[in-house]
Each structure stands twice: as structure tokens, then as C-alpha cells.
Short mmCIF file of C-alpha atoms and ligand atoms in Angstrom, two decimals:
data_model
loop_
_atom_site.label_atom_id
_atom_site.label_comp_id
_atom_site.label_asym_id
_atom_site.label_seq_id
_atom_site.Cartn_x
_atom_site.Cartn_y
_atom_site.Cartn_z
CA MET G 1 193.32 -50.12 36.19
CA VAL G 2 193.09 -51.96 39.67
CA GLU G 3 189.67 -52.51 39.23
CA GLU G 4 190.11 -54.17 35.73
CA HIS G 5 193.15 -56.49 36.81
CA TYR G 6 191.40 -57.29 39.86
CA SER G 7 188.27 -58.56 38.03
CA GLY G 8 190.44 -60.10 35.29
CA HIS G 9 192.93 -61.80 37.66
CA LEU G 10 192.23 -65.34 36.58
CA VAL G 11 193.04 -64.40 33.05
CA ILE G 12 196.21 -62.89 34.37
CA LYS G 13 197.15 -66.04 36.48
CA ALA G 14 196.14 -68.32 33.53
CA PHE G 15 198.56 -66.72 31.24
CA ASN G 16 201.03 -66.31 33.95
CA ALA G 17 201.01 -62.45 33.48
CA GLU G 18 201.69 -61.62 37.09
CA LYS G 19 205.29 -60.47 36.40
CA ALA G 20 204.37 -58.23 33.32
CA LYS G 21 201.16 -57.00 34.89
CA ASN G 22 202.99 -55.95 38.00
CA LYS G 23 205.65 -53.59 35.74
CA VAL G 24 202.61 -51.95 34.41
CA PHE G 25 201.27 -51.36 37.96
CA ASP G 26 204.07 -50.15 39.04
CA GLU G 27 204.66 -47.56 36.29
CA THR G 28 201.31 -46.38 36.65
CA ASN G 29 201.47 -46.22 40.55
CA GLU G 30 205.09 -44.33 40.07
CA ARG G 31 203.10 -41.71 37.93
CA LEU G 32 200.76 -41.40 40.07
CA HIS G 33 202.85 -41.06 43.18
CA GLN G 34 204.93 -38.41 41.24
CA THR G 35 201.63 -36.27 40.46
CA MET G 36 200.47 -36.64 43.92
CA PHE G 37 203.46 -35.72 45.54
CA LYS G 38 204.14 -32.24 43.49
CA ALA G 39 200.32 -31.62 43.66
CA GLN G 40 200.53 -32.00 47.61
CA ILE G 41 203.89 -30.06 47.55
CA ALA G 42 202.41 -27.17 45.64
CA GLY G 43 198.95 -27.19 47.56
CA GLY G 44 201.20 -27.28 50.71
CA MET G 45 203.40 -24.50 49.92
CA LEU G 46 200.62 -22.45 49.10
CA GLN G 47 199.32 -21.40 52.56
CA PRO G 48 202.71 -20.95 54.07
CA PHE G 49 203.26 -18.16 51.23
CA MET G 50 200.33 -16.40 52.03
CA SER G 51 200.85 -15.90 55.13
CA PHE G 52 204.46 -14.80 54.88
CA LEU G 53 202.77 -12.05 51.95
CA SER G 54 200.74 -11.16 54.64
CA TYR G 55 203.13 -10.70 57.59
CA PHE G 56 205.57 -9.17 55.08
CA SER G 57 203.07 -6.47 53.86
CA TYR G 58 201.90 -6.16 57.66
CA ALA G 59 206.02 -5.32 58.73
CA ALA G 60 206.27 -3.06 55.61
CA ILE G 61 202.92 -0.74 56.36
CA CYS G 62 203.97 -0.41 60.28
CA LEU G 63 207.72 0.25 58.68
CA VAL G 64 206.83 3.16 56.30
CA GLY G 65 203.95 4.33 58.14
CA GLY G 66 206.08 4.67 61.23
CA LEU G 67 208.91 6.51 58.89
CA LEU G 68 206.15 8.86 57.34
CA LEU G 69 204.62 9.58 61.08
CA SER G 70 207.72 10.23 62.64
CA LYS G 71 208.61 12.86 59.70
CA ASP G 72 205.10 14.23 60.18
CA THR G 73 205.24 15.52 56.35
CA ALA G 74 202.12 13.78 55.31
CA GLY G 75 199.74 14.75 57.70
CA LEU G 76 199.22 11.31 58.91
CA SER G 77 197.94 10.44 62.33
CA PHE G 78 198.90 7.33 64.31
CA GLY G 79 194.62 6.30 64.11
CA THR G 80 194.88 6.58 60.23
CA ILE G 81 197.99 3.57 60.00
CA THR G 82 195.87 1.71 62.46
CA SER G 83 193.04 1.68 60.34
CA PHE G 84 194.96 0.96 57.22
CA LEU G 85 196.68 -1.91 59.02
CA ILE G 86 193.08 -3.39 59.88
CA TYR G 87 192.28 -2.89 56.50
CA ALA G 88 194.95 -4.44 54.73
CA ASN G 89 194.69 -7.34 57.42
CA LEU G 90 190.50 -8.03 56.16
CA PHE G 91 191.70 -7.80 52.56
CA GLN G 92 194.81 -10.26 52.84
CA ASN G 93 192.28 -12.54 54.79
CA SER G 94 189.83 -13.14 51.66
CA PHE G 95 192.93 -14.31 49.74
CA THR G 96 194.29 -16.51 52.41
CA GLN G 97 190.96 -18.65 52.49
CA ILE G 98 191.00 -18.76 48.74
CA SER G 99 194.41 -20.26 48.85
CA GLN G 100 193.06 -22.76 51.52
CA ALA G 101 190.29 -23.91 49.34
CA MET G 102 192.32 -24.05 45.92
CA ASN G 103 192.95 -27.53 46.37
CA SER G 104 189.40 -28.09 46.63
CA LEU G 105 188.77 -25.78 43.78
CA GLN G 106 191.04 -27.61 41.49
CA MET G 107 189.91 -31.35 42.36
CA ALA G 108 186.42 -29.63 41.82
CA ALA G 109 187.50 -28.37 38.11
CA ALA G 110 189.02 -32.17 37.42
CA SER G 111 185.52 -33.86 38.69
CA ALA G 112 183.53 -30.99 36.65
CA GLU G 113 185.53 -32.05 33.40
CA ARG G 114 184.33 -35.26 33.74
CA VAL G 115 180.66 -34.52 35.33
CA PHE G 116 180.30 -31.85 32.08
CA GLY G 117 181.68 -34.57 29.73
CA LEU G 118 178.72 -36.77 30.65
CA LEU G 119 176.30 -33.88 30.39
CA TYR G 120 177.46 -33.06 27.11
CA GLU G 121 176.44 -36.10 25.53
CA GLU G 122 173.81 -36.78 23.19
CA GLU G 123 171.02 -36.52 24.64
CA GLN G 124 168.10 -39.99 23.95
CA GLU G 125 165.13 -38.78 22.56
CA ASN G 126 162.39 -37.51 25.31
CA GLU G 127 159.37 -40.16 24.82
CA SER G 128 157.45 -39.28 27.95
CA HIS G 129 154.80 -37.95 25.20
CA LYS G 130 154.89 -41.23 23.32
CA LYS G 131 151.52 -42.92 23.92
CA PRO G 132 151.05 -46.86 23.67
CA LEU G 133 150.31 -47.54 20.07
CA LEU G 134 149.93 -51.43 20.27
CA ASP G 135 147.16 -53.36 22.05
CA PHE G 136 149.11 -55.89 24.22
CA SER G 137 146.55 -58.59 24.05
CA LYS G 138 145.91 -58.34 20.41
CA ILE G 139 149.75 -58.20 18.80
CA LYS G 140 149.91 -60.53 15.87
CA GLY G 141 153.36 -60.27 15.64
CA GLU G 142 154.34 -59.25 12.14
CA VAL G 143 157.79 -57.69 11.77
CA GLU G 144 159.19 -55.66 8.88
CA PHE G 145 162.56 -54.24 8.29
CA ARG G 146 162.17 -52.20 5.45
CA ASN G 147 166.08 -50.62 4.09
CA ILE G 148 167.65 -50.87 7.35
CA GLN G 149 171.08 -49.01 7.14
CA PHE G 150 173.28 -49.28 10.51
CA GLY G 151 177.03 -48.65 11.74
CA TYR G 152 177.75 -48.44 15.47
CA GLU G 153 180.44 -45.89 14.22
CA LYS G 154 179.26 -43.21 11.86
CA ASP G 155 182.00 -43.56 9.01
CA LYS G 156 181.74 -47.63 9.23
CA VAL G 157 178.40 -49.28 7.80
CA ILE G 158 177.97 -52.90 9.29
CA ILE G 159 174.43 -53.18 7.97
CA PRO G 160 174.49 -51.51 4.41
CA ASP G 161 170.81 -52.67 2.95
CA PHE G 162 168.63 -55.00 5.27
CA SER G 163 165.00 -56.01 4.12
CA ALA G 164 163.03 -58.68 5.36
CA LYS G 165 159.28 -59.32 6.06
CA ILE G 166 158.18 -61.84 8.84
CA LYS G 167 154.60 -63.15 8.70
CA PRO G 168 152.88 -63.27 11.99
CA GLY G 169 153.63 -66.75 14.39
CA MET G 170 156.96 -67.18 12.08
CA LYS G 171 159.97 -68.84 13.81
CA VAL G 172 162.80 -66.95 12.07
CA ALA G 173 166.45 -68.38 12.17
CA ILE G 174 169.21 -66.28 11.24
CA VAL G 175 172.65 -68.02 10.76
CA GLY G 176 175.84 -66.34 9.25
CA PRO G 177 179.56 -66.61 10.12
CA THR G 178 180.91 -64.85 13.48
CA GLY G 179 180.85 -61.12 12.93
CA ALA G 180 178.03 -61.47 10.08
CA GLY G 181 175.83 -59.06 12.42
CA LYS G 182 173.25 -61.13 13.96
CA THR G 183 173.27 -59.72 17.07
CA THR G 184 173.46 -56.33 15.37
CA ILE G 185 170.15 -56.58 14.37
CA VAL G 186 168.46 -57.95 17.47
CA ASN G 187 170.29 -54.74 19.05
CA LEU G 188 168.47 -52.60 16.37
CA LEU G 189 165.30 -54.66 16.88
CA MET G 190 165.09 -54.01 20.49
CA ARG G 191 166.34 -50.52 19.85
CA PHE G 192 169.20 -50.75 21.71
CA TYR G 193 170.82 -48.66 18.88
CA GLU G 194 169.02 -46.53 16.47
CA VAL G 195 168.96 -47.02 12.52
CA ASN G 196 171.00 -44.57 10.57
CA SER G 197 168.11 -44.86 8.13
CA GLY G 198 165.28 -47.29 7.24
CA ASN G 199 162.48 -48.55 9.40
CA ILE G 200 161.40 -51.53 11.37
CA PHE G 201 157.77 -52.04 11.36
CA ILE G 202 155.68 -54.31 14.35
CA ASP G 203 152.23 -54.98 13.42
CA GLY G 204 152.63 -52.13 10.76
CA ILE G 205 153.87 -49.42 13.07
CA SER G 206 157.10 -48.00 12.98
CA THR G 207 159.36 -48.83 16.08
CA LYS G 208 160.58 -45.02 15.55
CA GLU G 209 156.56 -43.98 16.59
CA MET G 210 156.82 -46.46 19.76
CA SER G 211 158.51 -45.71 23.05
CA ARG G 212 161.70 -47.96 23.85
CA HIS G 213 159.84 -49.10 26.70
CA GLU G 214 156.54 -50.44 24.58
CA VAL G 215 159.25 -51.86 22.21
CA ARG G 216 160.94 -53.95 25.15
CA ASP G 217 157.70 -55.06 26.52
CA VAL G 218 156.79 -56.60 23.08
CA PHE G 219 160.03 -58.99 23.30
CA GLY G 220 161.09 -61.51 25.59
CA MET G 221 164.91 -62.15 25.21
CA VAL G 222 167.52 -64.63 26.05
CA LEU G 223 170.90 -63.18 25.30
CA GLN G 224 174.17 -64.36 23.85
CA ASP G 225 175.81 -63.00 27.42
CA THR G 226 174.07 -64.37 30.17
CA TRP G 227 173.72 -61.86 33.23
CA MET G 228 172.53 -62.89 36.84
CA PHE G 229 172.25 -60.46 39.82
CA GLU G 230 173.18 -61.12 43.49
CA GLY G 231 169.78 -62.42 44.86
CA THR G 232 167.92 -65.77 45.23
CA LEU G 233 167.43 -68.07 42.18
CA LYS G 234 163.56 -67.13 42.09
CA GLU G 235 164.28 -63.78 41.81
CA ASN G 236 166.56 -64.07 39.45
CA ILE G 237 163.82 -65.95 36.92
CA ILE G 238 160.94 -63.99 38.38
CA PHE G 239 162.79 -60.78 37.51
CA ASN G 240 159.97 -58.26 36.72
CA LYS G 241 157.10 -60.47 36.78
CA PRO G 242 156.26 -60.62 40.22
CA GLN G 243 152.66 -62.01 39.85
CA ILE G 244 154.01 -65.43 38.89
CA THR G 245 152.61 -68.01 40.94
CA ASP G 246 154.20 -70.58 42.63
CA GLU G 247 152.51 -73.68 40.16
CA GLN G 248 154.27 -71.29 37.20
CA LEU G 249 157.62 -70.93 38.40
CA LYS G 250 157.42 -74.68 39.07
CA ASN G 251 156.29 -75.41 35.68
CA ILE G 252 158.61 -73.01 34.23
CA ILE G 253 161.68 -74.71 36.26
CA GLN G 254 160.54 -78.07 34.93
CA GLU G 255 160.21 -76.71 31.23
CA SER G 256 163.70 -75.13 31.13
CA ASN G 257 165.29 -77.95 32.54
CA LEU G 258 166.71 -76.36 35.64
CA ASP G 259 164.71 -78.82 38.26
CA TYR G 260 167.72 -81.12 38.35
CA TYR G 261 170.36 -78.30 39.43
CA VAL G 262 167.38 -76.99 41.68
CA SER G 263 166.96 -80.26 43.67
CA THR G 264 170.51 -80.25 44.46
CA LEU G 265 170.68 -77.05 45.84
CA SER G 266 170.19 -76.91 49.73
CA HIS G 267 167.74 -74.16 49.60
CA GLY G 268 166.20 -74.65 46.46
CA ILE G 269 164.89 -71.86 44.47
CA ASP G 270 165.47 -69.32 47.35
CA THR G 271 169.14 -70.36 46.93
CA VAL G 272 171.29 -66.77 46.62
CA ILE G 273 173.40 -66.86 43.71
CA THR G 274 175.96 -64.23 42.44
CA GLU G 275 177.29 -63.11 39.26
CA GLU G 276 180.52 -64.63 39.51
CA SER G 277 179.68 -67.96 41.45
CA SER G 278 177.34 -70.64 42.03
CA LEU G 279 176.43 -71.63 38.59
CA SER G 280 178.07 -73.02 35.31
CA SER G 281 177.55 -70.91 32.36
CA GLY G 282 175.39 -73.63 31.05
CA GLN G 283 173.22 -73.01 34.00
CA LYS G 284 173.13 -69.40 33.68
CA GLN G 285 171.76 -70.22 30.35
CA LEU G 286 169.22 -72.01 31.66
CA VAL G 287 168.18 -69.39 33.89
CA THR G 288 167.98 -66.92 31.03
CA ILE G 289 165.99 -69.07 29.45
CA ALA G 290 163.38 -69.51 32.56
CA ARG G 291 163.55 -65.32 32.75
CA ALA G 292 162.16 -65.16 29.02
CA MET G 293 159.61 -67.98 29.90
CA ALA G 294 158.60 -65.83 32.62
CA GLU G 295 158.18 -63.01 30.79
CA ASN G 296 155.71 -64.39 28.62
CA ALA G 297 156.05 -61.94 25.83
CA PRO G 298 154.14 -61.69 22.42
CA LEU G 299 157.27 -61.94 20.33
CA LEU G 300 160.73 -63.59 20.91
CA ILE G 301 164.52 -63.27 20.66
CA LEU G 302 166.58 -65.80 21.18
CA ASP G 303 170.13 -65.33 20.79
CA GLU G 304 173.00 -68.40 20.98
CA ALA G 305 170.54 -69.34 23.66
CA THR G 306 171.53 -72.93 23.90
CA SER G 307 175.40 -72.33 23.16
CA ASN G 308 176.75 -73.10 26.61
CA VAL G 309 174.85 -76.41 27.26
CA ASP G 310 175.24 -79.82 26.36
CA THR G 311 173.80 -81.43 23.29
CA ARG G 312 171.58 -83.47 25.38
CA THR G 313 170.42 -80.47 27.45
CA GLU G 314 170.04 -78.68 24.26
CA ILE G 315 167.85 -81.49 22.57
CA GLU G 316 165.67 -81.00 25.77
CA ILE G 317 165.33 -77.33 26.10
CA GLN G 318 164.70 -77.14 22.28
CA GLU G 319 161.48 -78.74 23.06
CA ALA G 320 160.63 -76.26 25.95
CA ILE G 321 161.49 -73.44 23.29
CA ASP G 322 159.59 -74.97 20.70
CA LYS G 323 156.67 -74.98 22.88
CA LEU G 324 157.46 -71.27 24.00
CA THR G 325 157.77 -70.57 20.30
CA GLN G 326 154.53 -72.14 19.19
CA GLY G 327 152.36 -69.24 17.51
CA ARG G 328 154.91 -66.52 18.03
CA THR G 329 157.07 -64.63 16.44
CA SER G 330 160.23 -65.56 17.51
CA PHE G 331 164.01 -64.97 15.87
CA VAL G 332 166.49 -67.50 16.74
CA ILE G 333 170.29 -67.42 16.14
CA ALA G 334 172.02 -70.20 16.48
CA HIS G 335 175.55 -71.61 15.17
CA ARG G 336 174.53 -75.36 15.27
CA LEU G 337 172.29 -75.08 12.17
CA SER G 338 170.99 -78.73 13.40
CA THR G 339 168.80 -76.85 16.32
CA ILE G 340 167.17 -74.32 13.26
CA LYS G 341 166.31 -76.72 10.57
CA ASN G 342 162.65 -76.56 11.71
CA ALA G 343 162.40 -72.93 11.43
CA ASN G 344 159.80 -71.52 8.94
CA LEU G 345 162.21 -69.06 7.36
CA ILE G 346 166.02 -68.90 7.42
CA LEU G 347 168.09 -65.80 6.65
CA VAL G 348 171.58 -66.30 5.73
CA MET G 349 173.36 -63.11 6.58
CA LYS G 350 177.21 -62.29 5.63
CA ASP G 351 178.90 -59.17 5.86
CA GLY G 352 175.33 -57.46 6.81
CA ASN G 353 173.32 -58.26 4.43
CA ILE G 354 170.98 -61.03 3.59
CA ILE G 355 172.66 -63.44 0.57
CA GLU G 356 170.01 -66.15 0.95
CA THR G 357 166.51 -67.14 2.31
CA GLY G 358 164.40 -70.20 2.65
CA THR G 359 163.52 -72.87 4.31
CA HIS G 360 166.40 -75.44 5.39
CA GLU G 361 165.24 -77.64 2.57
CA GLU G 362 165.17 -75.03 0.43
CA LEU G 363 168.80 -73.71 1.06
CA LEU G 364 169.95 -77.09 0.93
CA ALA G 365 168.55 -77.55 -2.27
CA GLN G 366 169.96 -74.33 -3.60
CA ASN G 367 173.06 -75.45 -2.53
CA GLY G 368 174.83 -72.45 -1.92
CA PHE G 369 176.57 -70.83 1.11
CA TYR G 370 174.23 -72.48 3.57
CA ALA G 371 174.60 -75.74 2.20
CA LYS G 372 178.38 -75.27 2.96
CA LEU G 373 177.67 -73.85 6.32
CA TYR G 374 175.53 -76.87 6.94
CA ASN G 375 177.62 -79.51 5.71
CA SER G 376 181.00 -78.23 7.16
CA GLN G 377 179.05 -78.99 10.44
CA PHE G 378 179.17 -82.90 9.89
CA GLU G 379 182.45 -83.19 7.60
CA LEU G 380 184.40 -83.89 10.84
CA ALA G 381 182.13 -85.72 12.47
N1 ATP S 401 179.05 -52.05 20.52
C1 ATP S 401 179.84 -52.12 19.12
N2 ATP S 401 180.91 -51.32 18.34
C2 ATP S 401 181.25 -51.37 17.49
N3 ATP S 401 181.33 -52.16 16.42
C3 ATP S 401 180.68 -53.49 17.00
C4 ATP S 401 179.71 -53.38 18.34
N4 ATP S 401 179.35 -54.79 18.13
C5 ATP S 401 179.69 -55.19 17.24
N5 ATP S 401 180.21 -54.54 16.47
C6 ATP S 401 180.73 -54.69 14.98
O1 ATP S 401 179.31 -55.17 14.32
C7 ATP S 401 180.03 -56.47 13.55
C8 ATP S 401 178.77 -57.77 13.58
O2 ATP S 401 178.80 -57.86 15.16
P1 ATP S 401 177.57 -58.68 15.46
O3 ATP S 401 177.76 -58.94 16.97
O4 ATP S 401 176.19 -58.45 14.90
O5 ATP S 401 177.88 -60.10 15.06
P2 ATP S 401 177.36 -61.52 15.23
O6 ATP S 401 176.53 -61.95 13.78
O7 ATP S 401 176.24 -61.41 16.28
O8 ATP S 401 178.34 -62.50 15.52
P3 ATP S 401 178.53 -63.80 16.61
O9 ATP S 401 178.25 -65.16 15.86
O10 ATP S 401 180.06 -63.65 17.04
O11 ATP S 401 177.77 -63.54 17.70
C9 ATP S 401 181.26 -57.02 13.63
O12 ATP S 401 181.90 -56.69 12.89
C10 ATP S 401 181.37 -56.16 15.11
O13 ATP S 401 182.79 -55.98 15.35
MG1 MG S 402 175.81 -62.34 18.42
#
């Protein structure tokens, strides 16, 4: 709870929610306090109680033994009683030790519950035996979705029956209202999730037969949410491609429109950036585009890649993206429909289904859902 509120403190401040959140915190904290208090009392009591039992039994044995010895009826000797005392002591010692470890044992039990919760999660299929099936230099980039059915939860279907065949080198745009399932299609394509039924083929090979590693090798990707790690700008762009030369990096930075920003930095591309600071949302997006350029994969996925940059930068980046997508099969998701006008194929999605397909002109001529969507972007203007 502390962590959640700490990372969301800007929102809490912006909504003036300190008081309410403090109250929730106090309540939770009080509950923790009560529980810990009880736990400490119980834990602390255990050892004195065991000691008491131990001494009590010691005294009892002495007393009873002494009485028996004085009457001399049972044929007990002084030595028997002494050894009995020692045995009793040894026996109780082990209990005292267990009681000392009780606290730790309980904590271990609580942790074990979580550890086993994780261990009992369904395993991802072992793929170490899968051999590479694609020849990386000869990938054509034909992608086919065949009768895909999928839902994030078992009983809630998001994509009922999705089929599409994409020819090599095509620029495919996926458009549709928020929540239509565009990002879901991308997640399935990258095998971040497994389809319930159906198949996705890359160059005629089902992605189920490939290893996840291979599938992801084939795609370069710019995601809807940007992500930076703490490191220099250069490290963030090069990421998993250490063989990139300085010359190539310079080109990438120029094409992704980062050159002006880099020139304002005191250490240039060696400036250290972090996830929270140093970059605006648009700049982060430019870095992720540059990262995809560096990756230079045969297929490309752009999910709202330019949603956070201004329109002029968008046009400039569009040129870079056009260059990048040239001759590569690429999937472009964009809400601003003006940016995907030149796509070879537009898939219009609604509620997980493709309701219209065609080029921009064809779809406008159909005067259907796409035409409505497209025109609505200009009505206000
Ligand atoms: N991880 C998830 N678990 C459960 N449901 C999810 C998850 N991610 C998305 N959904 C649901 O799947 C549906 C499709 O979501 P998706 O992210 O594919 O939409 P989208 O078309 O990309 O929308 P947007 O244009 O807003 O990005 C939504 O109804 C959403 O609530
Ligand atoms: Mg999305």
C-alpha cells in the first residue's frame, strides 16, 4: 500500500486526496499494529511459559521423588531420581528450542504460502527443444490469422473469430474504437498471450511451433506504453543490439527526430535518463521508435507509436516510419486516421471482429463505419 501510494503521489496531490488517503493509511496501519502487537505478545509469552513448565516439572519430580524416597516403598534410589531429573531436563530442552523457533516457523509458513502460490501457477510450455524454423535472412513476411479465438479470462471472449491474410511487405493498419481489441491482436501476434483456438502463421509456419524467442526476434515493436530503463540515452536506444556502429546510431537519431533533443543535452547521447524523469512522453516515444529502428527486424508493429508527439513531429516521424516500413510487413495501429491513409490494407475492428477491410479509398467509398470514423475527425475542425 505504501509503495502504491508513493508511486501515485502526484495523482493523490492533484486530486487533493491526501486526507482521505491518510485515513485509509491510518486504518490499515492500525490493523497492522494490532496484529503485530498480538503476534509479539503471543511470541514473547511462549518462552517464559515453556520455562515455567520446565521448572514446575523439575520441582514436581523432586517433590514426588523425595516423598517416594523417604517412604522407601517403591525401591527407588537417589541415583534413579537424579537421572530421571536429567532425562526430564533433556526432554524439555528440545521443546524449549522448538518454542524459540516458533516465531520463525510461523513466518516461514506465511511466506511458504506465497512461494507455493507462485510455484503452483501454470507453467509456460517448455520450448528448449524447439529448433529455429525460419531462415532469418529469407523471411518474406507473410502473416496469416486463421480463426483466432481469444479471451484474457476463460469465460469472457474478446476476439470471437478473427481471420486475415497479409501478403509480404504490406503495410496493414488496424483501426477501431477504444477497446476494440487492437492491442490484443498485437499481444497474440507476439505470443504474449496464447490463443484459445486458431493459428497465426508467419511465412506459412504456425507461431505455436516456433519458440517465443523466435517469434519475438522476427518483430520490431513500438508499444502503446513506452518504457525506459535507467541508463544512458545511447543504451536505451541500442538496447539489445550492441553491434550498432556510431555512424548507424547517428542516422537512427536523425531519422527518429531525436537530434534536436540530443543537441540540448549536456552529455549528448551519453546522458543518463531514468524512467520517471528527464524525458517528456513524446520524447520517450521517439526513443522507443529509435529502438525499433535499431532492432531492424523483418516485421514491424507500431501500436499508437506517434500518439504523444505534436502533429508536425508526427509528420516528420511518419517519413521515418514510412522508410522503416518500406518492404517490410508492418502492422500500424493509429487513432489519427490521417496517418494511415497510405496503408495497403486497413482492417476496421469493432468488438473483436473485423467489420470492414480495404484501402482508404475503398472504405470511404463504402461509406460504412470507417467513413464515419474518418469523417468524425474532421467535423470539429
Ligand atoms: N490484460 C487484460 N486482462 C483482461 N482484459 C483485458 C486486458 N487487456 C485488455 N483487456 C480488455 O480487452 C479489450 C480489448 O482491449 P485492447 O487493449 O485490445 O483495446 P484497443 O483496441 O487496443 O484499445 P485502445 O485503442 O484504447 O488502445 C478491452 O475490453 C479490455 O478491457
Ligand atoms: Mg491499444
